[in-house]
PDB file of C-alpha atoms in Angstrom:
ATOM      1  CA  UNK A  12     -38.744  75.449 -80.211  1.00 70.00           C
ATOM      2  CA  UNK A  13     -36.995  76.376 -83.253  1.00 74.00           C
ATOM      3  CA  UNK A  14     -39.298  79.663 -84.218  1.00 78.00           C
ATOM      4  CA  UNK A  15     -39.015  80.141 -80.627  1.00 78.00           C
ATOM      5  CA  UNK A  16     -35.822  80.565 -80.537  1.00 83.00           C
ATOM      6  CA  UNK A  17     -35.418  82.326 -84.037  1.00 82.00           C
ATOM      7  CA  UNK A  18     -38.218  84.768 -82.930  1.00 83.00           C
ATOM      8  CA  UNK A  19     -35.880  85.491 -79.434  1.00 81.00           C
ATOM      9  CA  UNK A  20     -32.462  85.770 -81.181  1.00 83.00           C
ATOM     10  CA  UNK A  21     -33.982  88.059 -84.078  1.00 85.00           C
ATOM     11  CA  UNK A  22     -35.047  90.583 -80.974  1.00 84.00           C
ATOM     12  CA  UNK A  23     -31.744  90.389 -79.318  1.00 82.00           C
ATOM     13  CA  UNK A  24     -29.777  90.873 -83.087  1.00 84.00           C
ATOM     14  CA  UNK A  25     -31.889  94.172 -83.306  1.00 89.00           C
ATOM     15  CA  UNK A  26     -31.163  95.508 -79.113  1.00 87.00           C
ATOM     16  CA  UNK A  27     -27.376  94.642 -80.580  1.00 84.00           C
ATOM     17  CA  UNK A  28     -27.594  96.373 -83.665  1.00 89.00           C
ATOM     18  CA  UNK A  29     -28.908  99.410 -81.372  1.00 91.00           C
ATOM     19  CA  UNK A  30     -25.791  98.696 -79.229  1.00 87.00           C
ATOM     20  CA  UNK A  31     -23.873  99.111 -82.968  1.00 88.00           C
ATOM     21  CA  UNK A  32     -25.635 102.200 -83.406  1.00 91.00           C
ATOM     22  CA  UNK A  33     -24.986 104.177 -79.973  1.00 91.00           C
ATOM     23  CA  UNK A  34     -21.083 103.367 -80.535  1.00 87.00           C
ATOM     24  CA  UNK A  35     -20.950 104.115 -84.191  1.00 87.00           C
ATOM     25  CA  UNK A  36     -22.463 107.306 -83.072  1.00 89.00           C
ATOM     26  CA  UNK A  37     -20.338 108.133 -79.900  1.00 87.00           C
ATOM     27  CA  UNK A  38     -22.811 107.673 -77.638  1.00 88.00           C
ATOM     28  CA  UNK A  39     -21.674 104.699 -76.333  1.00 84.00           C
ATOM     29  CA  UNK A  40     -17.910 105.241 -75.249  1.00 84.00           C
ATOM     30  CA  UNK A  41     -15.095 102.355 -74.292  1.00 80.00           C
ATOM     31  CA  UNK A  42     -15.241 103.562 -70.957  1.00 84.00           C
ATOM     32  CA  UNK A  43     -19.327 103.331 -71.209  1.00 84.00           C
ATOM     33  CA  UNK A  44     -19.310  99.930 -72.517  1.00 80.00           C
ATOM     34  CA  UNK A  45     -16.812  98.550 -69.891  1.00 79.00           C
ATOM     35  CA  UNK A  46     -18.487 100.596 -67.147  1.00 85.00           C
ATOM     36  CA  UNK A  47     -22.383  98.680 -68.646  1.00 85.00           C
ATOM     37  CA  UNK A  48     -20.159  95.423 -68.880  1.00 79.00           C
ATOM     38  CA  UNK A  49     -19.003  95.917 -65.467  1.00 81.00           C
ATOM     39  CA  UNK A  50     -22.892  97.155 -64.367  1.00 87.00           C
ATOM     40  CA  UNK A  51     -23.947  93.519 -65.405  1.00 82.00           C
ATOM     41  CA  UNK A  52     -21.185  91.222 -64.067  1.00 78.00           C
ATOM     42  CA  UNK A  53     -21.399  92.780 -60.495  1.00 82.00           C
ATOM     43  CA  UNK A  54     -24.880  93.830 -59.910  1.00 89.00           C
ATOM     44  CA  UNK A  55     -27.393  92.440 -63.055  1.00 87.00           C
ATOM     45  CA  UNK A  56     -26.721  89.197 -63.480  1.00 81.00           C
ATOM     46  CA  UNK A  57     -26.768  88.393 -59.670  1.00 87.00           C
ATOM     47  CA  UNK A  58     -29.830  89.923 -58.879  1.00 89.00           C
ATOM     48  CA  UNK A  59     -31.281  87.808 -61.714  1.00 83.00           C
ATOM     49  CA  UNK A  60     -29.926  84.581 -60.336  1.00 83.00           C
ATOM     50  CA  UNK A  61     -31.046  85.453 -56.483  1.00 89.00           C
ATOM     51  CA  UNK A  62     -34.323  86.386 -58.188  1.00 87.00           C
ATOM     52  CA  UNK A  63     -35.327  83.135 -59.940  1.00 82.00           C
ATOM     53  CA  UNK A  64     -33.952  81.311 -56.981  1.00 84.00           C
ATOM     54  CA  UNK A  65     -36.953  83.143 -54.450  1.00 87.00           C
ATOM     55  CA  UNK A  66     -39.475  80.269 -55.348  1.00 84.00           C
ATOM     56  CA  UNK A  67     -40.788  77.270 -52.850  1.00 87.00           C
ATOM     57  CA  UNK A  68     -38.767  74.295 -52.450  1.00 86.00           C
ATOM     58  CA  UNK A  69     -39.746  71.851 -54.727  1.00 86.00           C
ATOM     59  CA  UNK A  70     -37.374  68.462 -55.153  1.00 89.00           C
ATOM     60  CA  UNK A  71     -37.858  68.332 -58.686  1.00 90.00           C
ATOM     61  CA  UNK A  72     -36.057  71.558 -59.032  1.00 89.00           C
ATOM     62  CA  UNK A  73     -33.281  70.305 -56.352  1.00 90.00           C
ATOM     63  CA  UNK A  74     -32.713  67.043 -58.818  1.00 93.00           C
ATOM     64  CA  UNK A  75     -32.481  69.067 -61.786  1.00 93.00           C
ATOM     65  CA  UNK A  76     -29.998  71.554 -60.250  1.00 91.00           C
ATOM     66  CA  UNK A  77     -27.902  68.652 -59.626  1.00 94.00           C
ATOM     67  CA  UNK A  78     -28.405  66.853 -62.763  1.00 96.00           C
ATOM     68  CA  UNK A  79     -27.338  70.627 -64.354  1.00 95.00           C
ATOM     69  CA  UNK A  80     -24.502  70.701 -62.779  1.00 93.00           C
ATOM     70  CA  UNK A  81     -23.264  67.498 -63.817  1.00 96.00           C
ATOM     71  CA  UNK A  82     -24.512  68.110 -67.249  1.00 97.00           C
ATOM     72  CA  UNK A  83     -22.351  71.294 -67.274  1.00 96.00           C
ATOM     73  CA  UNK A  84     -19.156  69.689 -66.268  1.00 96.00           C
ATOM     74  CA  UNK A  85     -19.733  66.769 -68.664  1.00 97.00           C
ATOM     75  CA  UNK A  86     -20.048  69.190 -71.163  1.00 97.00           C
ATOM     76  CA  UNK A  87     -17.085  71.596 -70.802  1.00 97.00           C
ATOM     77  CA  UNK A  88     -14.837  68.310 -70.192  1.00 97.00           C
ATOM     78  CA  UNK A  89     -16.197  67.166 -73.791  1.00 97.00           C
ATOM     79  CA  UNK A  90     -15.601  71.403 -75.333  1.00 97.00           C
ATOM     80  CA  UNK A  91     -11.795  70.802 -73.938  1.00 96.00           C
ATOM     81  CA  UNK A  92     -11.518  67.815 -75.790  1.00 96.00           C
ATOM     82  CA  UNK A  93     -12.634  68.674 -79.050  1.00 97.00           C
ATOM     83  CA  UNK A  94     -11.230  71.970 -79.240  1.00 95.00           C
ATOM     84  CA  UNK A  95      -7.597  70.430 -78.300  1.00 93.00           C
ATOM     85  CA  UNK A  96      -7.633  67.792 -80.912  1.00 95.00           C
ATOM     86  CA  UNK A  97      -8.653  70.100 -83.814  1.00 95.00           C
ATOM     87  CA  UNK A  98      -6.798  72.941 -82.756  1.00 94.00           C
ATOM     88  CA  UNK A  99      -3.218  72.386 -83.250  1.00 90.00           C
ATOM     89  CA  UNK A 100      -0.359  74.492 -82.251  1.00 88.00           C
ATOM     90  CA  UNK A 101       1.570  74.012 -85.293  1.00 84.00           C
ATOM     91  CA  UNK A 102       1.841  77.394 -87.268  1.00 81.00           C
ATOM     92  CA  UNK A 103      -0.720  79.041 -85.421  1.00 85.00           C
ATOM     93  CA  UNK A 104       0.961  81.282 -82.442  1.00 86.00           C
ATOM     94  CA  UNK A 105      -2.750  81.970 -81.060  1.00 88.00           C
ATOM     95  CA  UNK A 106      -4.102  78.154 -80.634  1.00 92.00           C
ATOM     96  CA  UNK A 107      -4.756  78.826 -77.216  1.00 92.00           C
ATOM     97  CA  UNK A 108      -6.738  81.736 -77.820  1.00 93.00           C
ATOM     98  CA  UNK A 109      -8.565  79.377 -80.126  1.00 94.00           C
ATOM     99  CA  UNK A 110      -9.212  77.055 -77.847  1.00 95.00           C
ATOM    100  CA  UNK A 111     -10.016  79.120 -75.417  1.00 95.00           C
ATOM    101  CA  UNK A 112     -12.657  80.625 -77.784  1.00 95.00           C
ATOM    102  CA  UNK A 113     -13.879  77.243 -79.367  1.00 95.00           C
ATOM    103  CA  UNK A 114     -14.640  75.905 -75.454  1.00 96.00           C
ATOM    104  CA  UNK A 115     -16.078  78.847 -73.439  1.00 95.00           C
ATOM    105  CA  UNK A 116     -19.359  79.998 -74.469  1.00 94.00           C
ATOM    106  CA  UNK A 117     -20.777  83.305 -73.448  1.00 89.00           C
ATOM    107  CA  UNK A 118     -23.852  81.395 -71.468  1.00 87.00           C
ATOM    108  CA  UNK A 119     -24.412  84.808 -69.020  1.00 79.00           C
ATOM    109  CA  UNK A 120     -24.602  87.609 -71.527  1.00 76.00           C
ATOM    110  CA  UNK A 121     -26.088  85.498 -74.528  1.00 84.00           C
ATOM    111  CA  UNK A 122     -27.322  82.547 -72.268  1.00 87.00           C
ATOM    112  CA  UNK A 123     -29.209  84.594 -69.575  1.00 84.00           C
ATOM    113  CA  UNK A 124     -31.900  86.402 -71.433  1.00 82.00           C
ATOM    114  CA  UNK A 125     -32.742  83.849 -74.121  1.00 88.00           C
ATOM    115  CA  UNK A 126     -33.121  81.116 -71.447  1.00 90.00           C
ATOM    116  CA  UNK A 127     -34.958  83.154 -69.427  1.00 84.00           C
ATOM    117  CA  UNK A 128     -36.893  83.810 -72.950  1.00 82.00           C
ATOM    118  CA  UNK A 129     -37.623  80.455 -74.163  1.00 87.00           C
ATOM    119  CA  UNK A 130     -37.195  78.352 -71.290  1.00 89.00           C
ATOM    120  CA  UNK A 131     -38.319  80.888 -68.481  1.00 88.00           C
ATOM    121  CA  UNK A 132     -36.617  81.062 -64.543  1.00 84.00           C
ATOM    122  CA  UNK A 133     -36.695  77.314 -64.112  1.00 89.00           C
ATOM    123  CA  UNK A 134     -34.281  77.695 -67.580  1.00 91.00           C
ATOM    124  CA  UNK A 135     -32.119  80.367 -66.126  1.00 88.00           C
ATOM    125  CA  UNK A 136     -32.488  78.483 -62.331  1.00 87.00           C
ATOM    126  CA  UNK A 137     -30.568  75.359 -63.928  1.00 92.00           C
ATOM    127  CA  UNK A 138     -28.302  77.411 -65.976  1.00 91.00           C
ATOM    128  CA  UNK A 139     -26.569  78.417 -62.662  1.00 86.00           C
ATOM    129  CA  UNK A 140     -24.829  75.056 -62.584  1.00 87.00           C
ATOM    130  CA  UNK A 141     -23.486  75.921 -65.906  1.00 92.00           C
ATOM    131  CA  UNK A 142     -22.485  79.443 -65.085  1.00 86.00           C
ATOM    132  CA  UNK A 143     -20.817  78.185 -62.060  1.00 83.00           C
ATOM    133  CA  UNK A 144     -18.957  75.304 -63.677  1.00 87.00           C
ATOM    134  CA  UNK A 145     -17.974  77.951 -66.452  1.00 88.00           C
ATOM    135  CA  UNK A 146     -16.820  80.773 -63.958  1.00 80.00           C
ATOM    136  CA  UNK A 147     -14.631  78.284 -61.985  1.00 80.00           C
ATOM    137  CA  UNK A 148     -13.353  76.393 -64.991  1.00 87.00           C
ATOM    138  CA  UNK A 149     -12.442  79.678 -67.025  1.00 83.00           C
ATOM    139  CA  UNK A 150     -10.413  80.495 -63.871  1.00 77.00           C
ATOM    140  CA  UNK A 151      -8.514  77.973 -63.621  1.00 80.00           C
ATOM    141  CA  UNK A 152      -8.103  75.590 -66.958  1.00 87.00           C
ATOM    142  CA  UNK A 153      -9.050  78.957 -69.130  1.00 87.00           C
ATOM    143  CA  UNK A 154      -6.633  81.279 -67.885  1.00 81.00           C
ATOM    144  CA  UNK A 155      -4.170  78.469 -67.680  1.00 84.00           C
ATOM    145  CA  UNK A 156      -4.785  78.953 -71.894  1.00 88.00           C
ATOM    146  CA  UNK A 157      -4.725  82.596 -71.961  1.00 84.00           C
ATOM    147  CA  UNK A 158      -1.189  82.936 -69.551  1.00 80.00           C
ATOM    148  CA  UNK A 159       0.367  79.462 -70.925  1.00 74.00           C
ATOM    149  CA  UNK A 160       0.507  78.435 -67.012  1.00 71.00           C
ATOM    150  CA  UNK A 161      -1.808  77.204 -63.947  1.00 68.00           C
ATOM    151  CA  UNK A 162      -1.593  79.154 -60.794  1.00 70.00           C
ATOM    152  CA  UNK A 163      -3.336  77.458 -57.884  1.00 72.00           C
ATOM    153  CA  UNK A 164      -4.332  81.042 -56.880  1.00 70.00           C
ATOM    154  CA  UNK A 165      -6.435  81.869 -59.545  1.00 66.00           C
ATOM    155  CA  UNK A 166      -8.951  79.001 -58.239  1.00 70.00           C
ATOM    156  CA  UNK A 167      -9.928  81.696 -55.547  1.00 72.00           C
ATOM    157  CA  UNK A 168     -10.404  84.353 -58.146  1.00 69.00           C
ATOM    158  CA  UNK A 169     -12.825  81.869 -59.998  1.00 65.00           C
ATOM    159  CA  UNK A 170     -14.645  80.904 -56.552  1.00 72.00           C
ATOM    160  CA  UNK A 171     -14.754  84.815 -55.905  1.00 77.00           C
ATOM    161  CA  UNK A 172     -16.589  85.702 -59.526  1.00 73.00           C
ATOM    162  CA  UNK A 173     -19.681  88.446 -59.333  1.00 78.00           C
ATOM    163  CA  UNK A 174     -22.343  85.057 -60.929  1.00 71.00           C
ATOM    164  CA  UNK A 175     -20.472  82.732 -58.677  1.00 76.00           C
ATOM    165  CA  UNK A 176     -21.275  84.257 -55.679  1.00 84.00           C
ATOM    166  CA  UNK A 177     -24.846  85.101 -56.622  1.00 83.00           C
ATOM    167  CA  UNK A 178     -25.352  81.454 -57.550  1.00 80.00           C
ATOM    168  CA  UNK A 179     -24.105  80.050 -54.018  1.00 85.00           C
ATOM    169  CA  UNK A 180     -25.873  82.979 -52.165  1.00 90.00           C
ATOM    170  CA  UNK A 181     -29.566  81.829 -54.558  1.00 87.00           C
ATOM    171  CA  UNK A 182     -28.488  78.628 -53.610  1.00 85.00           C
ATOM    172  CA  UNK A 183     -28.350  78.749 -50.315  1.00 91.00           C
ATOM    173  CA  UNK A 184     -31.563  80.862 -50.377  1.00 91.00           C
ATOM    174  CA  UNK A 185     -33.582  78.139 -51.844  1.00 89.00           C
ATOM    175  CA  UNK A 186     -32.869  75.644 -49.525  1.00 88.00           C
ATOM    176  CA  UNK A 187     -32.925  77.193 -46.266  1.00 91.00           C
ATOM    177  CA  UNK A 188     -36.257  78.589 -47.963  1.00 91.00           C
ATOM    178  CA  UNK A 189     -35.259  82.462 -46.451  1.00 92.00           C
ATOM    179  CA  UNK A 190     -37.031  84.781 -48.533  1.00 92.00           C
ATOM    180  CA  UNK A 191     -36.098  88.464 -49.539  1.00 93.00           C
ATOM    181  CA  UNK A 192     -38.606  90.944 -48.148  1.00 93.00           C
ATOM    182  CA  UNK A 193     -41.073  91.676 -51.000  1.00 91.00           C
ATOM    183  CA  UNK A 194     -40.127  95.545 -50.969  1.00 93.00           C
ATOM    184  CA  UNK A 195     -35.914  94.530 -51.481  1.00 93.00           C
ATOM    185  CA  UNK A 196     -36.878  91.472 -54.279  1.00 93.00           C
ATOM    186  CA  UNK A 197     -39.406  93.676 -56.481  1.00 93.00           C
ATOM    187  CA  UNK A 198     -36.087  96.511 -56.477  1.00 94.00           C
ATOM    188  CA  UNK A 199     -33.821  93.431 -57.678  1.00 93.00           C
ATOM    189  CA  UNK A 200     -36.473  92.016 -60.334  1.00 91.00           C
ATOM    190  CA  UNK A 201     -36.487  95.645 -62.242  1.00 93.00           C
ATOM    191  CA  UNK A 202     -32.602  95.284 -61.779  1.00 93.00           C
ATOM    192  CA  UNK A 203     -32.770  92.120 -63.199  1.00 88.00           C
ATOM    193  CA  UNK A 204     -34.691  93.225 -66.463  1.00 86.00           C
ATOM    194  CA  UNK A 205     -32.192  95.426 -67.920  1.00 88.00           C
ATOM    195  CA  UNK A 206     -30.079  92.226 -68.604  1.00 82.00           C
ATOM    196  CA  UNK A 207     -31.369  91.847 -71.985  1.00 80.00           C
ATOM    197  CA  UNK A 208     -30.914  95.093 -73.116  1.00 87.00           C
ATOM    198  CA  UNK A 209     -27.749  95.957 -71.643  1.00 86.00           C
ATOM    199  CA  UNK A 210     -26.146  92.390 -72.647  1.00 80.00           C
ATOM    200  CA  UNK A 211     -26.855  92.518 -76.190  1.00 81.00           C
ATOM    201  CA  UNK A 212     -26.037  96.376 -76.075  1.00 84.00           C
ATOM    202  CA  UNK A 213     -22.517  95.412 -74.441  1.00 81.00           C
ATOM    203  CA  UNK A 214     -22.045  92.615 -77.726  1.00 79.00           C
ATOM    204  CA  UNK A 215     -23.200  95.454 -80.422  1.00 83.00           C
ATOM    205  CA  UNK A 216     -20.024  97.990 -78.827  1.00 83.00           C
ATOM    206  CA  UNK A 217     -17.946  95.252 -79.597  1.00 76.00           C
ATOM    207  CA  UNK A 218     -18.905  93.719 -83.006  1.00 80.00           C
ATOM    208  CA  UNK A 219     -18.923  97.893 -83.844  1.00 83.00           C
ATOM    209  CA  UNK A 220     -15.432  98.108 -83.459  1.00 79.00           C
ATOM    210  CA  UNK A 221     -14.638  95.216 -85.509  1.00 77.00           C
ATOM    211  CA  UNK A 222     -14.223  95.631 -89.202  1.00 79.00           C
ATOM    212  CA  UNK A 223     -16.570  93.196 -90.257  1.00 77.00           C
ATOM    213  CA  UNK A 224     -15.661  92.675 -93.904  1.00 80.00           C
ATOM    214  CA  UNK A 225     -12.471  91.828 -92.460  1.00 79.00           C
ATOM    215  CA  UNK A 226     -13.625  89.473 -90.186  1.00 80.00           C
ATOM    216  CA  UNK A 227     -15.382  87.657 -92.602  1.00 85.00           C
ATOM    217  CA  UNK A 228     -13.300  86.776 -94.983  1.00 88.00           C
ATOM    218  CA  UNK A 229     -10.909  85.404 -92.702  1.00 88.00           C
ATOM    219  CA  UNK A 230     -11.056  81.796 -93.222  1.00 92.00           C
ATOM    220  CA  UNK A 231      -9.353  80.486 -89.801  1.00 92.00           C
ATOM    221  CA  UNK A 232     -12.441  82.234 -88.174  1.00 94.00           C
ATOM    222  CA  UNK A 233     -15.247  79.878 -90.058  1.00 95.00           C
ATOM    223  CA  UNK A 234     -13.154  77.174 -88.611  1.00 95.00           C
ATOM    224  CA  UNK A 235     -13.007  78.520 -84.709  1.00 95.00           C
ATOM    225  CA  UNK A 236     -17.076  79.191 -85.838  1.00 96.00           C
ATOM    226  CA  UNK A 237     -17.453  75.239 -86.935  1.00 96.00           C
ATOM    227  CA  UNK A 238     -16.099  73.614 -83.823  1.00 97.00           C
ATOM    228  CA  UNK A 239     -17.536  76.339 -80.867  1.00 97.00           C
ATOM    229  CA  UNK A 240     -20.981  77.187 -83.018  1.00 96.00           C
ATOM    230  CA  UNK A 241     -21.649  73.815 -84.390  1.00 96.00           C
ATOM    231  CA  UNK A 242     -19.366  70.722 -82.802  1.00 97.00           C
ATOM    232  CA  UNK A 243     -19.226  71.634 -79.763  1.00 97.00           C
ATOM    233  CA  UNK A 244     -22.833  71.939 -78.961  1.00 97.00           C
ATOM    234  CA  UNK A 245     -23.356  68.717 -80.814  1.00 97.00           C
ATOM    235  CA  UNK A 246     -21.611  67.254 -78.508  1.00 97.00           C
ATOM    236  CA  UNK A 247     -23.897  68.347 -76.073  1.00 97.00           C
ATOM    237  CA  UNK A 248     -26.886  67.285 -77.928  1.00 97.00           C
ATOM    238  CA  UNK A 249     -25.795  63.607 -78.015  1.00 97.00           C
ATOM    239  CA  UNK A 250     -24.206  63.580 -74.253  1.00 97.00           C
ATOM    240  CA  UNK A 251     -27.878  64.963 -72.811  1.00 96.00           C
ATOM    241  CA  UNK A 252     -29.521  62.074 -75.129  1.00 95.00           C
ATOM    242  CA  UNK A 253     -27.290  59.290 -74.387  1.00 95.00           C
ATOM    243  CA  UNK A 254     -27.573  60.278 -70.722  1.00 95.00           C
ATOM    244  CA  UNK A 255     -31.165  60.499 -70.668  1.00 94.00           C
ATOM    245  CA  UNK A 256     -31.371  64.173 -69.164  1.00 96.00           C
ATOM    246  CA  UNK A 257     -34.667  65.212 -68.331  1.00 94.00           C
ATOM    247  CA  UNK A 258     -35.725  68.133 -71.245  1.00 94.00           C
ATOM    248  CA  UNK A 259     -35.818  71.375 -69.302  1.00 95.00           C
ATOM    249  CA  UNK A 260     -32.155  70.828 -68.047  1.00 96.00           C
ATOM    250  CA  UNK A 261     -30.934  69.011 -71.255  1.00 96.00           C
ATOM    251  CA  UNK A 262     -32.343  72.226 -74.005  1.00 95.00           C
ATOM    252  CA  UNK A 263     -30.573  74.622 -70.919  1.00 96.00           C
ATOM    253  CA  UNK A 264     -27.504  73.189 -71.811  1.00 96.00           C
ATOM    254  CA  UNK A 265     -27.444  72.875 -75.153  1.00 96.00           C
ATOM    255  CA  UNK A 266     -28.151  76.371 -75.560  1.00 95.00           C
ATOM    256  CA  UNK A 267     -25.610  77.200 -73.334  1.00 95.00           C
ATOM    257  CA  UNK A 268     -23.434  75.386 -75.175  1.00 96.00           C
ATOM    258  CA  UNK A 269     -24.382  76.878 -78.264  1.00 95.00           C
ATOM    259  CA  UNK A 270     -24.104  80.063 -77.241  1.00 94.00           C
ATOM    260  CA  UNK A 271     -20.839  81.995 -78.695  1.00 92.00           C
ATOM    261  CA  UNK A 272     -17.530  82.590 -77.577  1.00 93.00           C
ATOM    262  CA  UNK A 273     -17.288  83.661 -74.443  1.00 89.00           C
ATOM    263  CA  UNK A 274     -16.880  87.472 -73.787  1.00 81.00           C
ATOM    264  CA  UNK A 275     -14.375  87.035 -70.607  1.00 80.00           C
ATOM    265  CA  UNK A 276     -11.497  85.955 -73.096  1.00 83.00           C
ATOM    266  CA  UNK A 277     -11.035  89.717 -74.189  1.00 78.00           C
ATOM    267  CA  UNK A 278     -11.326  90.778 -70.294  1.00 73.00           C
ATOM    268  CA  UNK A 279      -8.388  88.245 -69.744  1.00 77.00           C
ATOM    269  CA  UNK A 280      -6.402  89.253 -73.033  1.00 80.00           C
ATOM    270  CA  UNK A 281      -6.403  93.024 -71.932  1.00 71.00           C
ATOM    271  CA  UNK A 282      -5.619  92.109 -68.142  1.00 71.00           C
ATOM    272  CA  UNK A 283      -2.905  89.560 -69.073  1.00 75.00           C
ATOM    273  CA  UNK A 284      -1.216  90.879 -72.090  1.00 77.00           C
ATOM    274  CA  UNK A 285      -2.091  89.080 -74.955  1.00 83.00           C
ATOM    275  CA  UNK A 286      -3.404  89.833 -78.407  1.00 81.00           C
ATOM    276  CA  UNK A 287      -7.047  91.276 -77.227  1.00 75.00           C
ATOM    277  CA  UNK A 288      -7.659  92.411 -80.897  1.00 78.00           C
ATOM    278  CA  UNK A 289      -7.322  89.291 -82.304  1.00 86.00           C
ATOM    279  CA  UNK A 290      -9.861  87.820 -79.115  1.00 85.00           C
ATOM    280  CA  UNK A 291     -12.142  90.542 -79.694  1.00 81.00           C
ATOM    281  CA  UNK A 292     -12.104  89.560 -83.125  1.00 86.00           C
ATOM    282  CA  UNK A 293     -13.860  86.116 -82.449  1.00 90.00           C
ATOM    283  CA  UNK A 294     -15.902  87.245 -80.067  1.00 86.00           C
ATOM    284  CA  UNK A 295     -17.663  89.203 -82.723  1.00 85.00           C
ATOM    285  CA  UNK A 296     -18.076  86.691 -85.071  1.00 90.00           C
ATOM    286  CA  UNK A 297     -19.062  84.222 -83.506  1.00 92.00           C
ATOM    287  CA  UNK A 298     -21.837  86.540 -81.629  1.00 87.00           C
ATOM    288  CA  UNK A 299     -22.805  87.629 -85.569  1.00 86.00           C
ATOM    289  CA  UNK A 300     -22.938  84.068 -86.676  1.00 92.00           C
ATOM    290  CA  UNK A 301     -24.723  82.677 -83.241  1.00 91.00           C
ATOM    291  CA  UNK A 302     -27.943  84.297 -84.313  1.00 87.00           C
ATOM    292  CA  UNK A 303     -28.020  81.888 -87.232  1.00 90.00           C
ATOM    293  CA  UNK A 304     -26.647  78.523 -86.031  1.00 94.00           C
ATOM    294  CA  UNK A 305     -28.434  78.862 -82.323  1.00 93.00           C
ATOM    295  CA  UNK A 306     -31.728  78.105 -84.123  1.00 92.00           C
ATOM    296  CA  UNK A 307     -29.830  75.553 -86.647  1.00 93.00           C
ATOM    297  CA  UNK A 308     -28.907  73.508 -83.498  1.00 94.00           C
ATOM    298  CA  UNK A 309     -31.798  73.616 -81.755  1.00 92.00           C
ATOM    299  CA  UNK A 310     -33.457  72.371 -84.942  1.00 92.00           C
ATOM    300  CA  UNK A 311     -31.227  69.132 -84.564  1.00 93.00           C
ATOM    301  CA  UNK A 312     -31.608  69.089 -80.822  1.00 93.00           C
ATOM    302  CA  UNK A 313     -35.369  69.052 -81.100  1.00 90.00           C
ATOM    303  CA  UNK A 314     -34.979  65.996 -84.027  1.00 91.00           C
ATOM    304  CA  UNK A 315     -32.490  64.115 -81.794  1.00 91.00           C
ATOM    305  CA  UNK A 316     -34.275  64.544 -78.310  1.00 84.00           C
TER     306      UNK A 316
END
């Protein structure tokens, strides 16, 4: 699993560091990268879902959904916890940014294709729960962080998410067992490819306009790294083996777990005021650091499980 793993995230590091490239050179604008980002949430990453979804119903998969989507929960509850004891609010005028960035992991960009890599569709199939979990819970208890108040409203913004939709729409799919003409599903499954090049295209634009000397020798960033890269996932690791998940569903979480900070706290930064640079700023290295300490934990997750 390990060389697996390092052998995936060593392809996606060089589609990123073409991503770099195209920005660096102007080929990529802002507007570009948020129209590609935009390309992804709305159309890419749904097809993909609705795609893995077209298969015969099979229990075993209907179990492990469920067990998933337990799994997630259990897992973001224990992300909240350990972010909000070890990130303080005393001194630090961003902590909820921080703990924003230390709980939410960027399972669709990152998580999508290198699942579907390692793991395969059945992977990215019980990554749904997570994504759905995720997209409700970054909603409602995430933007509750980002504004500094809850609004009961923004629960129907969560439900209403581009993945969220596609999930309950694949969902629904599966187990009324209504299949996509053949002509329609083979238009979604090239669709669906350009997720891996486009995602990790999307995370080069934005560790390209980071200065990244900067970024790494700021010491308060190592210590967002240690809890989202490292603890957090760890946390996973031992909840999936105490609870006796089966495999498949229990390495789809922990890489989702491992995955880095989650890209949709710069998209709430820029449409709620607050300090996007300084969000953007994690989100770039903690993507740069991800392709080291993905394999790292898998490592342990492979010696634990």
């Amino acid at each position: 699993m390990f060389i697996l793993i390092f052998n995936q995230l060593l392809k996606m590091l060089l589609l990123m560091l073409v991503g770099v490239f195209c920005a660096r050179k102007n080929l990529i604008t802002e507007e570009g990268n948020r129209c590609i980002s935009n390309f992804l949430l709305m159309i890419v990453n749904p097809c993909l879902i609705i795609s893995v979804y077209q298969v015969d119903f099979d229990s075993r998969l209907a179990k492990g959904l469920l067990l998933s989507l337990v799994a997630a929960v259990i897992a973001h509850i224990l992300a909240f916890i350990i972010s909000g004891v070890l990130i303080r609010p005393d001194g630090n005028p961003e902590y909820t940014l921080d703990r924003y960035a230390a709980a939410y992991s960027n399972c669709g960009f990152i998580g999508i294709p290198l699942i579907n890599s390692v793991l395969g569709s059945e992977g990215v199939f019980y990554l749904t729960a997570f994504m759905t979990v995720f997209n409700i819970l970054s909603w409602t208890h995430g933007l509750s962080l980002i504004k500094g108040k809850f609004e009961v409203r923004h629960i129907k913004e969560g439900l209403m998410a581009p993945m969220v939709l596609g999930a309950f729409v694949a969902i629904f799919l599966f187990f009324t067992q209504i299949h996509i003409p053949s002509v329609i599903m083979d238009s979604m499954d090239y669709i669906a490819a350009t997720n891996t090049p486009l995602a990790m295209a999307v995370a080069g634009f934005s560790v390209a306009q980071s200065d990244i000397r900067k970024l790494f020798t700021n010491l308060h960033f190592y210590w967002i790294a240690l809890i989202k890269l490292f603890l957090v996932p760890f946390a996973a690791i031992l909840m999936v083996r105490f609870l006796n998940f089966p495999e498949m569903v229990a390495y789809t979480i922990i890489i989702a777990a491992a995955c880095p900070t989650a890209t949709t706290i710069t998209m709430m930064c820029i449409r709620f005021n607050r300090n996007y640079r300084y969000s953007s700023e994690i989100f770039s290295f903690t993507t740069v650091l991800s392709m080291i300490t993905i394999p790292l934990v898998m490592l342990v997750a492979g010696a634990i499980l």
